[in-house]
């Protein structure tokens, strides 16, 4: 089978496509004939050895796939060969066949396209867990989404609206803001890119306060870096700041701000939460598929690349050009 391989540490340009042996489904595993693989920021980090998990090389990036069950291992009863499924693989998804742990595989609706299915579980799973289980949202509260035009960001915009929140989409360009408004965001604001000086950080905080009518209740931060502190400074009393990711760098937030606002900084590690609470994950997935069936959420696949151009797909995400989800197809 063909597979995208990371054989050395580096950026997308180091990836190669080669023929390798097809994997087999072991105990409690499912072998999937991959039709599409969603691209996510962990893929960018993993090939550079910057992610918390470092698969032994050579490995294929790609943590979520959609396709058809080819074979199942011992102990697998909830899916069978021929079923249309999505699967969480962690890595190994950018290949014509991939193995996933049985607990990370689930059937998809017959009318759900494979590209949308491959763009569904990680982004919506992360954002739903963040907002429902970590943010304690109350209808009418204000949600600020940093990096709102990205995969997890636009999922947070849609889910925030479905939960009755007022959503402010913060992005780096007007084009991205307009995209978020078309997906249901109530308001948008543009932040500067690169390192922010103190004056820029202060202005960003003021812009957030103005957009939120004095402040915001929940911050979904998928950016990090110099954007974190000014966002916390714009929080309302007893606000909740959700730590999602750090494409702009790991921030350092003065803890006196949490005292002054009686606010919380809450980590969001969706992958670990799935492993620790599979029943809760299953319930969340059922909720999300219901929202999909009702038309309240739908993955926006903005770019699709063939497997031979997988490096270009990862590069688009790395350069923060994506609006919605990038997918590699087999």
mmCIF file of N, CA, C and O in Angstrom, residues 72-120:
data_model
loop_
_atom_site.group_PDB
_atom_site.id
_atom_site.type_symbol
_atom_site.label_atom_id
_atom_site.label_comp_id
_atom_site.label_asym_id
_atom_site.label_seq_id
_atom_site.Cartn_x
_atom_site.Cartn_y
_atom_site.Cartn_z
ATOM 1 N N UNK A 72 -11.483 -7.015 11.108
ATOM 2 C CA UNK A 72 -11.524 -6.722 12.540
ATOM 3 C C UNK A 72 -10.755 -7.801 13.288
ATOM 4 O O UNK A 72 -10.697 -8.965 12.872
ATOM 5 N N UNK A 73 -10.144 -7.384 14.404
ATOM 6 C CA UNK A 73 -9.400 -8.327 15.217
ATOM 7 C C UNK A 73 -10.272 -8.990 16.267
ATOM 8 O O UNK A 73 -11.466 -8.683 16.402
ATOM 9 N N UNK A 74 -9.658 -9.880 17.019
ATOM 10 C CA UNK A 74 -10.353 -10.588 18.093
ATOM 11 C C UNK A 74 -10.956 -9.601 19.084
ATOM 12 O O UNK A 74 -10.330 -8.615 19.459
ATOM 13 N N UNK A 75 -12.206 -9.839 19.458
ATOM 14 C CA UNK A 75 -12.853 -9.016 20.469
ATOM 15 C C UNK A 75 -13.643 -7.842 19.932
ATOM 16 O O UNK A 75 -14.297 -7.128 20.691
ATOM 17 N N UNK A 76 -13.595 -7.615 18.625
ATOM 18 C CA UNK A 76 -14.318 -6.482 18.031
ATOM 19 C C UNK A 76 -15.686 -6.968 17.548
ATOM 20 O O UNK A 76 -15.762 -7.860 16.689
ATOM 21 N N UNK A 77 -16.735 -6.377 18.079
ATOM 22 C CA UNK A 77 -18.092 -6.818 17.718
ATOM 23 C C UNK A 77 -18.997 -5.689 17.233
ATOM 24 O O UNK A 77 -20.043 -5.958 16.649
ATOM 25 N N UNK A 78 -18.612 -4.430 17.466
ATOM 26 C CA UNK A 78 -19.525 -3.327 17.147
ATOM 27 C C UNK A 78 -19.441 -2.874 15.701
ATOM 28 O O UNK A 78 -20.306 -2.129 15.231
ATOM 29 N N UNK A 79 -18.386 -3.307 14.971
ATOM 30 C CA UNK A 79 -18.293 -3.031 13.534
ATOM 31 C C UNK A 79 -17.841 -4.308 12.831
ATOM 32 O O UNK A 79 -17.271 -5.212 13.453
ATOM 33 N N UNK A 80 -18.089 -4.360 11.524
ATOM 34 C CA UNK A 80 -17.741 -5.543 10.739
ATOM 35 C C UNK A 80 -17.235 -5.095 9.369
ATOM 36 O O UNK A 80 -17.445 -3.932 8.963
ATOM 37 N N UNK A 81 -16.555 -5.987 8.638
ATOM 38 C CA UNK A 81 -16.085 -5.624 7.303
ATOM 39 C C UNK A 81 -17.221 -5.104 6.421
ATOM 40 O O UNK A 81 -18.321 -5.651 6.411
ATOM 41 N N UNK A 82 -16.926 -4.016 5.723
ATOM 42 C CA UNK A 82 -17.920 -3.390 4.859
ATOM 43 C C UNK A 82 -18.590 -2.173 5.471
ATOM 44 O O UNK A 82 -19.202 -1.371 4.755
ATOM 45 N N UNK A 83 -18.491 -2.010 6.809
ATOM 46 C CA UNK A 83 -19.118 -0.860 7.462
ATOM 47 C C UNK A 83 -18.383 0.432 7.108
ATOM 48 O O UNK A 83 -17.148 0.456 7.000
ATOM 49 N N UNK A 84 -19.148 1.509 6.945
ATOM 50 C CA UNK A 84 -18.575 2.857 6.769
ATOM 51 C C UNK A 84 -18.299 3.416 8.163
ATOM 52 O O UNK A 84 -19.199 3.497 8.999
ATOM 53 N N UNK A 85 -17.049 3.835 8.414
ATOM 54 C CA UNK A 85 -16.664 4.241 9.763
ATOM 55 C C UNK A 85 -15.737 5.446 9.728
ATOM 56 O O UNK A 85 -15.161 5.789 8.692
ATOM 57 N N UNK A 86 -15.598 6.056 10.880
ATOM 58 C CA UNK A 86 -14.488 6.965 11.126
ATOM 59 C C UNK A 86 -13.667 6.353 12.252
ATOM 60 O O UNK A 86 -14.172 5.551 13.044
ATOM 61 N N UNK A 87 -12.396 6.712 12.302
ATOM 62 C CA UNK A 87 -11.528 6.124 13.315
ATOM 63 C C UNK A 87 -10.460 7.094 13.784
ATOM 64 O O UNK A 87 -9.923 7.875 12.993
ATOM 65 N N UNK A 88 -10.152 7.043 15.075
ATOM 66 C CA UNK A 88 -9.055 7.818 15.642
ATOM 67 C C UNK A 88 -7.824 6.922 15.700
ATOM 68 O O UNK A 88 -7.856 5.860 16.333
ATOM 69 N N UNK A 89 -6.767 7.340 15.034
ATOM 70 C CA UNK A 89 -5.569 6.508 14.934
ATOM 71 C C UNK A 89 -4.380 7.052 15.708
ATOM 72 O O UNK A 89 -3.424 6.321 15.945
ATOM 73 N N UNK A 90 -4.415 8.330 16.079
ATOM 74 C CA UNK A 90 -3.250 8.944 16.715
ATOM 75 C C UNK A 90 -2.207 9.309 15.676
ATOM 76 O O UNK A 90 -1.803 10.457 15.548
ATOM 77 N N UNK A 91 -1.768 8.310 14.940
ATOM 78 C CA UNK A 91 -0.889 8.498 13.776
ATOM 79 C C UNK A 91 -1.153 7.320 12.842
ATOM 80 O O UNK A 91 -1.903 6.400 13.171
ATOM 81 N N UNK A 92 -0.558 7.368 11.653
ATOM 82 C CA UNK A 92 -0.721 6.267 10.710
ATOM 83 C C UNK A 92 -1.860 6.425 9.725
ATOM 84 O O UNK A 92 -2.082 5.543 8.891
ATOM 85 N N UNK A 93 -2.576 7.545 9.789
ATOM 86 C CA UNK A 93 -3.771 7.701 8.970
ATOM 87 C C UNK A 93 -3.528 8.073 7.520
ATOM 88 O O UNK A 93 -4.396 7.842 6.672
ATOM 89 N N UNK A 94 -2.370 8.644 7.212
ATOM 90 C CA UNK A 94 -2.104 9.049 5.830
ATOM 91 C C UNK A 94 -1.523 7.876 5.053
ATOM 92 O O UNK A 94 -0.348 7.843 4.680
ATOM 93 N N UNK A 95 -2.379 6.891 4.836
ATOM 94 C CA UNK A 95 -2.005 5.668 4.133
ATOM 95 C C UNK A 95 -3.271 5.058 3.555
ATOM 96 O O UNK A 95 -4.377 5.431 3.941
ATOM 97 N N UNK A 96 -3.103 4.127 2.632
ATOM 98 C CA UNK A 96 -4.278 3.512 2.005
ATOM 99 C C UNK A 96 -5.017 2.593 2.970
ATOM 100 O O UNK A 96 -6.218 2.349 2.800
ATOM 101 N N UNK A 97 -4.325 2.079 3.985
ATOM 102 C CA UNK A 97 -4.952 1.288 5.037
ATOM 103 C C UNK A 97 -4.354 1.715 6.371
ATOM 104 O O UNK A 97 -3.158 2.032 6.460
ATOM 105 N N UNK A 98 -5.176 1.721 7.406
ATOM 106 C CA UNK A 98 -4.709 2.119 8.733
ATOM 107 C C UNK A 98 -5.409 1.283 9.796
ATOM 108 O O UNK A 98 -6.550 0.856 9.616
ATOM 109 N N UNK A 99 -4.704 1.071 10.894
ATOM 110 C CA UNK A 99 -5.259 0.331 12.024
ATOM 111 C C UNK A 99 -5.641 1.317 13.123
ATOM 112 O O UNK A 99 -4.897 2.248 13.426
ATOM 113 N N UNK A 100 -6.820 1.106 13.712
ATOM 114 C CA UNK A 100 -7.285 1.931 14.826
ATOM 115 C C UNK A 100 -7.761 1.029 15.951
ATOM 116 O O UNK A 100 -8.272 -0.076 15.710
ATOM 117 N N UNK A 101 -7.577 1.488 17.190
ATOM 118 C CA UNK A 101 -8.119 0.758 18.329
ATOM 119 C C UNK A 101 -9.636 0.727 18.216
ATOM 120 O O UNK A 101 -10.265 1.711 17.799
ATOM 121 N N UNK A 102 -10.230 -0.389 18.582
ATOM 122 C CA UNK A 102 -11.675 -0.567 18.402
ATOM 123 C C UNK A 102 -12.483 0.518 19.082
ATOM 124 O O UNK A 102 -13.496 0.986 18.544
ATOM 125 N N UNK A 103 -12.038 0.969 20.275
ATOM 126 C CA UNK A 103 -12.821 1.980 20.994
ATOM 127 C C UNK A 103 -12.816 3.327 20.281
ATOM 128 O O UNK A 103 -13.646 4.200 20.581
ATOM 129 N N UNK A 104 -11.895 3.511 19.327
ATOM 130 C CA UNK A 104 -11.840 4.764 18.580
ATOM 131 C C UNK A 104 -12.506 4.700 17.225
ATOM 132 O O UNK A 104 -12.361 5.614 16.410
ATOM 133 N N UNK A 105 -13.235 3.618 16.957
ATOM 134 C CA UNK A 105 -13.892 3.434 15.657
ATOM 135 C C UNK A 105 -15.401 3.441 15.850
ATOM 136 O O UNK A 105 -15.927 2.799 16.760
ATOM 137 N N UNK A 106 -16.105 4.170 14.998
ATOM 138 C CA UNK A 106 -17.564 4.203 15.085
ATOM 139 C C UNK A 106 -18.166 4.332 13.697
ATOM 140 O O UNK A 106 -17.547 4.910 12.787
ATOM 141 N N UNK A 107 -19.363 3.790 13.537
ATOM 142 C CA UNK A 107 -20.066 3.885 12.268
ATOM 143 C C UNK A 107 -20.473 5.331 12.002
ATOM 144 O O UNK A 107 -20.702 6.112 12.933
ATOM 145 N N UNK A 108 -20.576 5.670 10.726
ATOM 146 C CA UNK A 108 -21.021 7.003 10.329
ATOM 147 C C UNK A 108 -22.327 6.869 9.555
ATOM 148 O O UNK A 108 -22.621 5.825 8.985
ATOM 149 N N UNK A 109 -23.128 7.929 9.544
ATOM 150 C CA UNK A 109 -24.386 7.885 8.781
ATOM 151 C C UNK A 109 -24.132 7.619 7.302
ATOM 152 O O UNK A 109 -23.105 8.021 6.753
ATOM 153 N N UNK A 110 -25.067 6.949 6.658
ATOM 154 C CA UNK A 110 -24.919 6.610 5.241
ATOM 155 C C UNK A 110 -24.771 7.838 4.359
ATOM 156 O O UNK A 110 -24.144 7.778 3.298
ATOM 157 N N UNK A 111 -25.359 8.959 4.792
ATOM 158 C CA UNK A 111 -25.322 10.168 3.967
ATOM 159 C C UNK A 111 -24.155 11.088 4.323
ATOM 160 O O UNK A 111 -24.081 12.213 3.835
ATOM 161 N N UNK A 112 -23.232 10.635 5.177
ATOM 162 C CA UNK A 112 -22.092 11.459 5.571
ATOM 163 C C UNK A 112 -20.917 11.170 4.642
ATOM 164 O O UNK A 112 -20.394 10.052 4.624
ATOM 165 N N UNK A 113 -20.463 12.153 3.864
ATOM 166 C CA UNK A 113 -19.334 11.923 2.961
ATOM 167 C C UNK A 113 -18.065 11.583 3.749
ATOM 168 O O UNK A 113 -17.891 12.019 4.887
ATOM 169 N N UNK A 114 -17.173 10.812 3.134
ATOM 170 C CA UNK A 114 -15.955 10.402 3.823
ATOM 171 C C UNK A 114 -15.075 11.594 4.198
ATOM 172 O O UNK A 114 -14.436 11.588 5.255
ATOM 173 N N UNK A 115 -15.004 12.627 3.328
ATOM 174 C CA UNK A 115 -14.144 13.760 3.674
ATOM 175 C C UNK A 115 -14.677 14.492 4.903
ATOM 176 O O UNK A 115 -13.911 14.891 5.785
ATOM 177 N N UNK A 116 -16.000 14.646 4.991
ATOM 178 C CA UNK A 116 -16.568 15.281 6.190
ATOM 179 C C UNK A 116 -16.370 14.406 7.422
ATOM 180 O O UNK A 116 -16.091 14.913 8.508
ATOM 181 N N UNK A 117 -16.501 13.102 7.252
ATOM 182 C CA UNK A 117 -16.318 12.195 8.382
ATOM 183 C C UNK A 117 -14.889 12.259 8.912
ATOM 184 O O UNK A 117 -14.659 12.197 10.123
ATOM 185 N N UNK A 118 -13.916 12.383 7.992
ATOM 186 C CA UNK A 118 -12.518 12.441 8.422
ATOM 187 C C UNK A 118 -12.173 13.775 9.067
ATOM 188 O O UNK A 118 -11.119 13.915 9.687
ATOM 189 N N UNK A 119 -13.054 14.752 8.909
ATOM 190 C CA UNK A 119 -12.834 16.085 9.487
ATOM 191 C C UNK A 119 -13.717 16.321 10.700
ATOM 192 O O UNK A 119 -13.854 17.447 11.165
ATOM 193 N N UNK A 120 -14.309 15.262 11.223
ATOM 194 C CA UNK A 120 -15.358 15.423 12.228
ATOM 195 C C UNK A 120 -14.898 15.206 13.666
ATOM 196 O O UNK A 120 -15.015 16.091 14.516
#
